[in-house]
Tab-separated table of C-alpha atoms in Angstrom:
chain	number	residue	atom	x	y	z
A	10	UNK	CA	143.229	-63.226	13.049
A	11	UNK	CA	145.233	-65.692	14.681
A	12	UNK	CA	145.790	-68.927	12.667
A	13	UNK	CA	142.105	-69.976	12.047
A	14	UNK	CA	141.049	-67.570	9.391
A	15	UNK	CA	143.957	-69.666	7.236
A	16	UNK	CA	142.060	-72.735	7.744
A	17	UNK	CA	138.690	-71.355	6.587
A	18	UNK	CA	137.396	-72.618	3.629
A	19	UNK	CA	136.135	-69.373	2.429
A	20	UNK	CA	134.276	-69.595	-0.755
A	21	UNK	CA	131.574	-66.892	-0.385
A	22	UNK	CA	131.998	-66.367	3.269
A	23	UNK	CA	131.659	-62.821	5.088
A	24	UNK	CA	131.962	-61.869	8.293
A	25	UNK	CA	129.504	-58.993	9.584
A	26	UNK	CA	130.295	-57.094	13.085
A	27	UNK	CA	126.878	-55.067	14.026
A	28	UNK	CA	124.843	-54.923	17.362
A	29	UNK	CA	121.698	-56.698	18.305
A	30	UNK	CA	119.237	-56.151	21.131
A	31	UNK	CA	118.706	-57.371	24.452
A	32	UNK	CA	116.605	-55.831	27.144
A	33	UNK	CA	118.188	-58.651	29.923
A	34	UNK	CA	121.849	-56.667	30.176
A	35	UNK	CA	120.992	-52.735	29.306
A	36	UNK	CA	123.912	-51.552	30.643
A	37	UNK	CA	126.256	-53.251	28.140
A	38	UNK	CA	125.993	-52.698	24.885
A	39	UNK	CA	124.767	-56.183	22.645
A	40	UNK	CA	127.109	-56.997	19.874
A	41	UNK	CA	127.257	-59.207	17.670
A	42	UNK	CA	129.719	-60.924	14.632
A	43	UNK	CA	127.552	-62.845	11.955
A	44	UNK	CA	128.821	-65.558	9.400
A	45	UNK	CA	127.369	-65.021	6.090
A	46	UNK	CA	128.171	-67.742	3.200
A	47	UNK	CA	126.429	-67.002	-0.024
A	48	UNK	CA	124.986	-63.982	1.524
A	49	UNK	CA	122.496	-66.515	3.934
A	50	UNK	CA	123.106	-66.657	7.793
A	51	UNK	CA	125.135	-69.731	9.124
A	52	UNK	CA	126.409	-68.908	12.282
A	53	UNK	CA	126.499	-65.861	15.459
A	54	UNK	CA	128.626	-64.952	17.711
A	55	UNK	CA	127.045	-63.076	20.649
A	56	UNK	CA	128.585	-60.364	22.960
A	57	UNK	CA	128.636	-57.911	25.043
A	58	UNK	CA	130.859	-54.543	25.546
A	59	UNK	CA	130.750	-52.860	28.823
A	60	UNK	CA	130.217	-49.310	28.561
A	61	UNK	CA	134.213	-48.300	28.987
A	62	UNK	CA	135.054	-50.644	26.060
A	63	UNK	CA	137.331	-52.942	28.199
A	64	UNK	CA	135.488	-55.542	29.330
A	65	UNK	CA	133.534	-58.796	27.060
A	66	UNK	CA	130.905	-61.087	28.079
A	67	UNK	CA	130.264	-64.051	25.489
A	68	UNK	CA	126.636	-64.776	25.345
A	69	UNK	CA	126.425	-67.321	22.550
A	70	UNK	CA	128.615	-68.845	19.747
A	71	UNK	CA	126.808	-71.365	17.279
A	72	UNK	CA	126.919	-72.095	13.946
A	73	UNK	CA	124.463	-74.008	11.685
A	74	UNK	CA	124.423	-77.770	11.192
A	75	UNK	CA	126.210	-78.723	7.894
A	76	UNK	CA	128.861	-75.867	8.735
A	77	UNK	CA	130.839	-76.891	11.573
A	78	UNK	CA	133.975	-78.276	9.514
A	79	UNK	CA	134.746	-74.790	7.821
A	80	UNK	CA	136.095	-73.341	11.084
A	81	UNK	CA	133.761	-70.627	11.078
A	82	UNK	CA	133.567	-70.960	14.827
A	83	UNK	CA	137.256	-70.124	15.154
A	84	UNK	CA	137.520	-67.144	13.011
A	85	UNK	CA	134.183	-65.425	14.288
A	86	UNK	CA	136.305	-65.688	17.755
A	87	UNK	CA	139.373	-64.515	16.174
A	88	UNK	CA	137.128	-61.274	14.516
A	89	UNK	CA	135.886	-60.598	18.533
A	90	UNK	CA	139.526	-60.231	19.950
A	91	UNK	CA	140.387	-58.478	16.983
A	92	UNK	CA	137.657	-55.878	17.522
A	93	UNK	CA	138.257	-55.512	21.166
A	94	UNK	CA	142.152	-55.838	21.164
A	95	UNK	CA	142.519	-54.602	24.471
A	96	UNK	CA	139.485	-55.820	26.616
A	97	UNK	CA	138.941	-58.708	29.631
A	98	UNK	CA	137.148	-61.124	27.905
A	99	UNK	CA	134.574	-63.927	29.992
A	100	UNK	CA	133.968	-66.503	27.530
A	101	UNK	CA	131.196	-67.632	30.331
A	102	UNK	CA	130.230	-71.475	30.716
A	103	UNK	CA	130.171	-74.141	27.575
A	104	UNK	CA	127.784	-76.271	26.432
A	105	UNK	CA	128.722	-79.886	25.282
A	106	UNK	CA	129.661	-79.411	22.048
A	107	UNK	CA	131.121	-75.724	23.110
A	108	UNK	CA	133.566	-77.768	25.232
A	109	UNK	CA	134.983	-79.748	22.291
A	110	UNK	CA	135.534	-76.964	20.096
A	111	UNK	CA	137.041	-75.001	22.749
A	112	UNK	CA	139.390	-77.817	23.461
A	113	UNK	CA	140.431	-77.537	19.842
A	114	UNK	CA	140.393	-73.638	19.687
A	115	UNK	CA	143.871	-72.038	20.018
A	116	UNK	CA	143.029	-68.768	22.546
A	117	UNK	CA	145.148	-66.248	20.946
A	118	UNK	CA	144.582	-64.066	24.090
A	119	UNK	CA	144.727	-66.098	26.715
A	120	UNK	CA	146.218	-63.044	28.776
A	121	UNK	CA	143.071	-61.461	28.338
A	122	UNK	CA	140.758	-64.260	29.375
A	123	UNK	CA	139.466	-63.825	32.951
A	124	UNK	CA	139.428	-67.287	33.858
A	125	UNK	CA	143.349	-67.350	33.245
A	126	UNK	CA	143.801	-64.344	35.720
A	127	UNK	CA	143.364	-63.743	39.694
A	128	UNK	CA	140.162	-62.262	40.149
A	129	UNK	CA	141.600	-58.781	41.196
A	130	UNK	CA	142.532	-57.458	38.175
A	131	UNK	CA	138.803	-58.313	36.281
A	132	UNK	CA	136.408	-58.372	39.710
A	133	UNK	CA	135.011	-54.885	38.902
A	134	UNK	CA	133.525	-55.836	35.725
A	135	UNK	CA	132.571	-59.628	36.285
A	136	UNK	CA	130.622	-60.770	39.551
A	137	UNK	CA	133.392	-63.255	40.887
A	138	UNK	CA	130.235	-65.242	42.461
A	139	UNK	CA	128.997	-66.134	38.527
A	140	UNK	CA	132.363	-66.427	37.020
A	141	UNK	CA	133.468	-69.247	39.926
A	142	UNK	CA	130.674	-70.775	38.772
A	143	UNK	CA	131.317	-70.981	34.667
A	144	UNK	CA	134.900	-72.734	36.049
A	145	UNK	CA	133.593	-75.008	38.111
A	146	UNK	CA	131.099	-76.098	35.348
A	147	UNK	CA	133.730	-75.964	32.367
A	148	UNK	CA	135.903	-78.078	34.688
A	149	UNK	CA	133.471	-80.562	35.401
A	150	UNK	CA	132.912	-80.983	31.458
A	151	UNK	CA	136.679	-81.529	30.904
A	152	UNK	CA	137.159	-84.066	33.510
A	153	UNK	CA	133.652	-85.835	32.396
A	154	UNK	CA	134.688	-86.291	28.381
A	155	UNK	CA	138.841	-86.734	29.039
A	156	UNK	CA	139.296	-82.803	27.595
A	157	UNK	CA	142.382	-80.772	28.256
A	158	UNK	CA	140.390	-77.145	28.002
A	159	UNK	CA	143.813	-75.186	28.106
A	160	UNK	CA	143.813	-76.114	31.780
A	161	UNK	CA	147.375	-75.132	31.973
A	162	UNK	CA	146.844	-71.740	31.348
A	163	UNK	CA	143.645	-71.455	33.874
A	164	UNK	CA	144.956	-69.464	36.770
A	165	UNK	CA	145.684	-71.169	40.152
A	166	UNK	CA	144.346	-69.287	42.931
A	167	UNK	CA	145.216	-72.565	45.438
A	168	UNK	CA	141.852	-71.965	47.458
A	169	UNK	CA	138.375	-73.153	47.297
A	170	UNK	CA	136.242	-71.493	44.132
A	171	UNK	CA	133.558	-70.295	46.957
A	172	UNK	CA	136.325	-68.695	49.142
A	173	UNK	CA	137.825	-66.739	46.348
A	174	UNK	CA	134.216	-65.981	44.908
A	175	UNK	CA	133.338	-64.482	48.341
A	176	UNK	CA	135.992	-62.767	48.927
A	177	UNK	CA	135.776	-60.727	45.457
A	178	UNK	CA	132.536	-60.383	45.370
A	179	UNK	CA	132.222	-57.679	46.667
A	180	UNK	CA	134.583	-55.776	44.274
A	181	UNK	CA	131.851	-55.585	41.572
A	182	UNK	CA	130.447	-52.728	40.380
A	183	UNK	CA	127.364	-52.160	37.897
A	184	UNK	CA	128.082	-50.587	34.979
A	185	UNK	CA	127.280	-47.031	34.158
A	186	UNK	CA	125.399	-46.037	31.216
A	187	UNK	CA	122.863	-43.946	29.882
A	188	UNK	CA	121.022	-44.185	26.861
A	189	UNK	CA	119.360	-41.165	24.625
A	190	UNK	CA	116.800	-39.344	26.243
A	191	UNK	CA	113.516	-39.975	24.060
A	192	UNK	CA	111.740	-36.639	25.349
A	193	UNK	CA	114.387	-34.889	23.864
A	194	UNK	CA	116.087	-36.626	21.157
A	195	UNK	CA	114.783	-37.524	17.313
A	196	UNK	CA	114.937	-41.161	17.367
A	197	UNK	CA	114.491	-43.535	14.219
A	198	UNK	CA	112.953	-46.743	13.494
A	199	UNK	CA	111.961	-49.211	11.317
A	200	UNK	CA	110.191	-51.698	9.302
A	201	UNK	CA	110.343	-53.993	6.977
A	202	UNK	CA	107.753	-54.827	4.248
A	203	UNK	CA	106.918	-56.532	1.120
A	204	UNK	CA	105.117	-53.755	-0.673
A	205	UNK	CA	102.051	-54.426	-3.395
A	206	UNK	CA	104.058	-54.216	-6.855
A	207	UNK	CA	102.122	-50.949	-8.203
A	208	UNK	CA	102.759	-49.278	-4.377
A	209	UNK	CA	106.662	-50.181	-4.637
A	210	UNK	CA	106.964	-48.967	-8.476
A	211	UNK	CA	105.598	-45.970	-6.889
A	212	UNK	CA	107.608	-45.181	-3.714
A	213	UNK	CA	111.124	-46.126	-5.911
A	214	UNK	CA	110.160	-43.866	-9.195
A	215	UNK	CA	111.841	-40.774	-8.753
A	216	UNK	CA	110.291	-38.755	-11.495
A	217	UNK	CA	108.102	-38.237	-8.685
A	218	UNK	CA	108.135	-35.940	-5.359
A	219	UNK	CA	110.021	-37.638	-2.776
A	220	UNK	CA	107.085	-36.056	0.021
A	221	UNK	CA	104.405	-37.426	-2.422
A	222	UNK	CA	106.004	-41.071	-2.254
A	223	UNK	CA	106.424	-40.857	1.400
A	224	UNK	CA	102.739	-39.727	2.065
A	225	UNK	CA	101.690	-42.557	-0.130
A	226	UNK	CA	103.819	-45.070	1.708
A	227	UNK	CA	103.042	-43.554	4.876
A	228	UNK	CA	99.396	-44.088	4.203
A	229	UNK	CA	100.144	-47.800	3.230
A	230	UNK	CA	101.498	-48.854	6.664
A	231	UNK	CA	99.094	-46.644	8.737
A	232	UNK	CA	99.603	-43.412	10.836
A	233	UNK	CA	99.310	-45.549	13.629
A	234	UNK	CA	102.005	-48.170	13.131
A	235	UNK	CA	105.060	-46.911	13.856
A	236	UNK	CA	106.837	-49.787	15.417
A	237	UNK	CA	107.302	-49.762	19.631
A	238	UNK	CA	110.502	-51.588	19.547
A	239	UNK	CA	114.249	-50.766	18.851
A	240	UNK	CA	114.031	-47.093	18.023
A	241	UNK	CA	118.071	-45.826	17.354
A	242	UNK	CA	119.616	-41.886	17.694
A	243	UNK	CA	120.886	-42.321	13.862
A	244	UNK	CA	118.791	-43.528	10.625
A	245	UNK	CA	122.215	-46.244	9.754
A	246	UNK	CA	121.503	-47.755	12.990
A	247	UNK	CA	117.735	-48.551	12.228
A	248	UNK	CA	118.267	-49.620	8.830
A	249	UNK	CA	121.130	-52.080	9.888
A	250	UNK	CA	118.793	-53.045	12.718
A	251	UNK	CA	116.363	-53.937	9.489
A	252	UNK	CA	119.176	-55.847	7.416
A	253	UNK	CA	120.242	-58.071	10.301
A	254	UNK	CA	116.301	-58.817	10.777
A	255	UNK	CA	116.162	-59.610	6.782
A	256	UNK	CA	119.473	-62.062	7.433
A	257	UNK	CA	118.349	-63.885	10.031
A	258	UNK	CA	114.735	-64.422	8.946
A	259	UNK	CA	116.129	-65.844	5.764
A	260	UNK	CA	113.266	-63.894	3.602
A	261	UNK	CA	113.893	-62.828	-0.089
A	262	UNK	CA	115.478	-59.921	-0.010
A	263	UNK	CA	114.649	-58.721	-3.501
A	264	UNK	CA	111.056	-58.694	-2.288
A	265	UNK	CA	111.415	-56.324	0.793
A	266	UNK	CA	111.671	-52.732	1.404
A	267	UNK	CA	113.181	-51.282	4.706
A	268	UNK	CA	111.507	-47.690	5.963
A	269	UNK	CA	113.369	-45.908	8.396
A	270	UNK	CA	110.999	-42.852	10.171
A	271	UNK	CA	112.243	-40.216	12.405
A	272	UNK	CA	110.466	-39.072	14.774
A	273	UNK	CA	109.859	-36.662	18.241
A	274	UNK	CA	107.733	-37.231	20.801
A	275	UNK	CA	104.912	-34.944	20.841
A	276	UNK	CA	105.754	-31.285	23.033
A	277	UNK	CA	105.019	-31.323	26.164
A	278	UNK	CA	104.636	-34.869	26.658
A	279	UNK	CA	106.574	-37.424	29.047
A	280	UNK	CA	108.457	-39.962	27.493
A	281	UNK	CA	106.433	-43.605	28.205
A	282	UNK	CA	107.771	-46.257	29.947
A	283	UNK	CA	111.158	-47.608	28.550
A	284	UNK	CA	114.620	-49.155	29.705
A	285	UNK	CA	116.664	-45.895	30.215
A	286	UNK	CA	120.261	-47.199	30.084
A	287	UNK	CA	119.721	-49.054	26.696
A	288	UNK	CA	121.728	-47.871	23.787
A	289	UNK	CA	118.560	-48.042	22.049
A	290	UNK	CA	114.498	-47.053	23.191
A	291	UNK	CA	112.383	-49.706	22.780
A	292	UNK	CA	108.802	-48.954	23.928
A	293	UNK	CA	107.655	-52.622	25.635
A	294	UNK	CA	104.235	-51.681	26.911
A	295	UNK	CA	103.244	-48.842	24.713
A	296	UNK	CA	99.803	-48.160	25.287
A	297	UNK	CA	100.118	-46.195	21.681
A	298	UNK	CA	102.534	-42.824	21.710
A	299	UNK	CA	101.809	-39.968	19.697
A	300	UNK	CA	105.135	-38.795	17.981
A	301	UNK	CA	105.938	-35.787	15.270
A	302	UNK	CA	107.279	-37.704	12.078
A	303	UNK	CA	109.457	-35.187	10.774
A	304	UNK	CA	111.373	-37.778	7.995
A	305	UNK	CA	111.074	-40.437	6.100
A	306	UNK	CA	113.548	-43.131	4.049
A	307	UNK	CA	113.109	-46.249	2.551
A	308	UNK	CA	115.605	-48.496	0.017
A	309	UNK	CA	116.039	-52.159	-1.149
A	310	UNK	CA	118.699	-54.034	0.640
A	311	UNK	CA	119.681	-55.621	-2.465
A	312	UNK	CA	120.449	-51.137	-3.550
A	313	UNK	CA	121.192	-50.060	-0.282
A	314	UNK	CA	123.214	-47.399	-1.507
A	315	UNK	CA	120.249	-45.786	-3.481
A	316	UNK	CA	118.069	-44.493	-0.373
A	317	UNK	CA	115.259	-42.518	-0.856
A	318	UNK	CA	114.394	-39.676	1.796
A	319	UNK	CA	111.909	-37.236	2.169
A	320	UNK	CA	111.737	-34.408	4.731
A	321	UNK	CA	108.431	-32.900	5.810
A	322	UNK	CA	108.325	-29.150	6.716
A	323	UNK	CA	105.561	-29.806	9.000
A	324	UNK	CA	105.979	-32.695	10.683
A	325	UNK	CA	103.393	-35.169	10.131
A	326	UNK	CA	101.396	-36.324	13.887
A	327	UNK	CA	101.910	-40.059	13.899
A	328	UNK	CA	101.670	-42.678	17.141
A	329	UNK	CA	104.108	-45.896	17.704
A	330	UNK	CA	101.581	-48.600	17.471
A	331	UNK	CA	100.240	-50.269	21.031
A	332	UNK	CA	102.501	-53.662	21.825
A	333	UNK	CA	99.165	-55.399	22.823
A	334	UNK	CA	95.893	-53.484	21.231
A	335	UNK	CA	93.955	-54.095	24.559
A	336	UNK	CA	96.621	-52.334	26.422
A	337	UNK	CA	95.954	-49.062	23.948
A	338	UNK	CA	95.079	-45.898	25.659
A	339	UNK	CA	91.564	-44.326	24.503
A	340	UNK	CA	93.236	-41.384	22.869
A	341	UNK	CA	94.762	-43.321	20.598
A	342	UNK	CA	91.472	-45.775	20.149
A	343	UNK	CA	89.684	-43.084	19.422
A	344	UNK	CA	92.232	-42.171	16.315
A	345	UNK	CA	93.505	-45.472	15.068
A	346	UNK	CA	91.932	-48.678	14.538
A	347	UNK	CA	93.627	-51.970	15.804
A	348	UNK	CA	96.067	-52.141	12.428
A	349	UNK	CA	96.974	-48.331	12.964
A	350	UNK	CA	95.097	-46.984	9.902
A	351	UNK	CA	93.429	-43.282	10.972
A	352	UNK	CA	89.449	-44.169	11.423
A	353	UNK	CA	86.792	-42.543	9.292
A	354	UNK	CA	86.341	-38.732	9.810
A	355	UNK	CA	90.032	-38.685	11.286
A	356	UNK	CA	92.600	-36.747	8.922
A	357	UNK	CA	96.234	-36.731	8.671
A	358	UNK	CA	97.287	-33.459	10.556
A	359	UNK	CA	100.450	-31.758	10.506
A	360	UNK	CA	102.450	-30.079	13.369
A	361	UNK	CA	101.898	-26.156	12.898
A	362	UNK	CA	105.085	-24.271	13.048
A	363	UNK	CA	105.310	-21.935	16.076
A	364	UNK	CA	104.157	-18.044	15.207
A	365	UNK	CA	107.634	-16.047	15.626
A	366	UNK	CA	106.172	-13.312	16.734
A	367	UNK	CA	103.254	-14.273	19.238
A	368	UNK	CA	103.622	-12.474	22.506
A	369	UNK	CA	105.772	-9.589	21.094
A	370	UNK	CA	102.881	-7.498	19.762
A	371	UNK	CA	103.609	-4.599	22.178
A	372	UNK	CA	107.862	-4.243	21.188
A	373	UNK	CA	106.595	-4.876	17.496
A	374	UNK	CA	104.255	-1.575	18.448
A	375	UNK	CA	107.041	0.575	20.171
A	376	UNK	CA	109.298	-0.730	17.595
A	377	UNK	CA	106.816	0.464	14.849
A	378	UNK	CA	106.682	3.933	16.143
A	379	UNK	CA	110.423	4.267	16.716
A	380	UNK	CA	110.567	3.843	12.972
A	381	UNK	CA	107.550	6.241	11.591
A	382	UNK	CA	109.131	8.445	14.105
A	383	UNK	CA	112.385	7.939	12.519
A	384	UNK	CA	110.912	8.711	9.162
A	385	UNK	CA	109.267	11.899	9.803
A	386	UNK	CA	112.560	13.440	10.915
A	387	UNK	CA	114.287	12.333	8.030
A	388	UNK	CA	111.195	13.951	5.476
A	389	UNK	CA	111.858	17.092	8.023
A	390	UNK	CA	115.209	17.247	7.027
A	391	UNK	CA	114.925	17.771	3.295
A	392	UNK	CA	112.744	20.778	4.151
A	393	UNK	CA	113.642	24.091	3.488
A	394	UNK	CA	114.234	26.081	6.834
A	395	UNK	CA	110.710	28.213	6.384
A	396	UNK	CA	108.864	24.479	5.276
A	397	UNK	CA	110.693	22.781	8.468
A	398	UNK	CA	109.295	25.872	10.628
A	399	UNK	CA	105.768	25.410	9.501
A	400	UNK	CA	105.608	21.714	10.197
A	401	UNK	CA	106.989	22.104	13.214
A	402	UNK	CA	104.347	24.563	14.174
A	403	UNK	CA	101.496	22.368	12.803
A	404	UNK	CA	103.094	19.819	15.249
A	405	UNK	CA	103.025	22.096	18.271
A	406	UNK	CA	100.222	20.455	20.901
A	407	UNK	CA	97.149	23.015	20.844
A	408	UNK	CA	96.715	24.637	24.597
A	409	UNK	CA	93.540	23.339	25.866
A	410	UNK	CA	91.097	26.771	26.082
A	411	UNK	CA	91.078	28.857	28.824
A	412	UNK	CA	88.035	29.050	31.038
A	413	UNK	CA	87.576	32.686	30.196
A	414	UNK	CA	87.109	32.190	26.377
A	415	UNK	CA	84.506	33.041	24.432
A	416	UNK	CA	82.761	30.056	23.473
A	417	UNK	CA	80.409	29.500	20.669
A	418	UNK	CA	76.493	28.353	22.020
């Protein structure tokens, strides 16, 4: 990583790359590299990855005050090229004191930075129009504090910014992506609690059935509550999703359980209202969505290696909670109450399984006879000739009498 991670004093320090969530750019996907000292958040570096993989946008790089002379700065910028060896990287507009480390930072791609380059080789990723703009603005805040900025490696296009931002313009192009498809897809989710101390010496004793614990845990949070936001196609994204949340909210750890769920939407239903290009399906203004909860895990993140899971049969009918409980739809008001527990006279239900053979009662018939039919001839055959002859002529169809017959009065 360049020179800077040599310079880090690095006495319990960690660097974590993950993803985070932003509904303001769906078509890239939010990442993120977090500095960890001691195991407790100190500083973020903010990106995002256009859907090809070879283009960055730097959102946001801080780090926490008392921090800012062990070069963590440096080598969280060092980890982002090193992740994305190949990509265009805009490291956007600085702030004050964004300018002064950047004046100190040694760029150890400057080849790769878009404000070092014409605009033809990056304008289809980057709007020229915005990216004009960060230069103009970083420029202004060398000149203003007496800064170099690596201004000799900025390229020199020898017009006016708004010339050269017009004239590109126009070579943008969106992105393309598309997320899962929540109508189709199992999706997962999650929470994170701080469980009463007999409920979590329950849920992590496994002398017990894992379906049991889940049930009990399940009734706990409420049928009702399954959370409307960040909802991932694989239970490691949900439950990293969950570990980030427990880093940056600086909560004890050792008190907290993560539950990841996985769920369905219910058959036959649309999926509600959600930002379809997302990596991830966050439901903003659910009015309360009935799902089939077909899993369930849950673990410490101080043991995340000892995960508990339980898989139900039947799937269990569920909802993801309402955002805003006057916004709920009177389906699910009429289920839930407004902290998602099931209301009195309303019982857990499970999903029935499908019958396998409803609608094929007339080929199980023909089938049926094909087989007695089969098994008669088979009896027949063990028959001696005389005994075959006789059944045969018991099975002969009786003539219907003539008219002329004698008839009994």
């Amino acid at each position: 990583m360049a020179g800077a991670e040599a310079e880090l004093d690095n006495t319990g320090t960690a660097l974590w790359l993950t993803d985070w969530h932003t509904d303001e750019y769906p078509d890239w996907t939010p990442r993120r590299v977090l500095a960890l000292v001691g195991g407790v958040q100190v500083g973020q570096l903010d990106f995002l990855v256009h859907p090809d993989g070879q283009a960055l946008a730097v959102w946001m790089l801080e780090v926490e005050p008392g921090f800012e002379s062990r070069n963590l700065a440096s080598v969280m910028m060092d980890a982002l090229h090193a992740a994305h060896p190949t990509a265009w990287i805009d490291h956007g507009s600085r702030t004050l004191d964004g300018a002064f480390w950047w004046d100190r930072y040694t760029d150890p791609a400057p080849e790769r930075n878009i404000h070092n380059r014409p605009p033809e080789e990056w304008a289809r990723y980057f709007d020229a129009l915005v990216v004009m703009g960060q230069r103009a603005r970083n420029a202004h805040q060398n000149r203003r504090y007496g800064l170099d900025g690596h201004s000799a490696a900025e390229y020199r296009h020898g017009e006016r910014l708004e010339a050269e931002a017009a004239h590109w313009a126009p070579a943008y192009r969106q992105a393309q992506a598309q997320g899962p498809d929540p109508a189709a897809a199992e999706l997962y989710g999650g929470l994170r609690l701080v469980l009463p101390n007999a409920l979590q010496r329950a849920v992590y004793d496994e002398g017990r059935d894992a379906g049991q614990r889940a049930e009990q845990l399940l009734d706990h949070i409420g049928h009702g509550s399954l959370p409307y936001a960040a909802w991932h196609t694989t239970p490691r994204a949900a439950f990293e999703h969950m570990a980030q949340q427990q880093i940056l909210a600086h909560g004890p750890a050792e008190d907290a359980t993560h539950v990841a769920f996985r769920v369905r939407l219910t058959s036959g239903r649309e999926a509600p209202r959600h930002t379809p290009r997302a990596t991830w399906v966050s439901y903003t203004d659910s009015p309360g969505i009935e799902v089939e909860l077909s899993a369930m895990s849950w673990r410490s993140p101080q043991t995340p290696w000892a995960t508990h899971t339980a898989e139900f049969d039947q799937p269990i009918d569920a909802a993801i909670a309402p955002k805003i409980w006057a916004d709920a739809s009177a389906q699910y008001k009429a289920r839930f109450d407004e902290i998602g527990e099931l209301r009195p006279g309303q019982s857990p239900r499970r999903a029935t399984a499908a019958d396998p053979l409803a609608g094929r009662e007339a080929d199980i018939a023909a089938l049926a006879a094909r087989l007695k039919e089969a098994s008669r001839r088979r009896a027949a055959a063990a028959l001696p000739a005389s005994a075959q002859e006789e059944s045969e002529s018991l099975r002969a169809p009786q003539q219907n009498p003539s008219p002329h017959s004698p008839r009994l009065t």
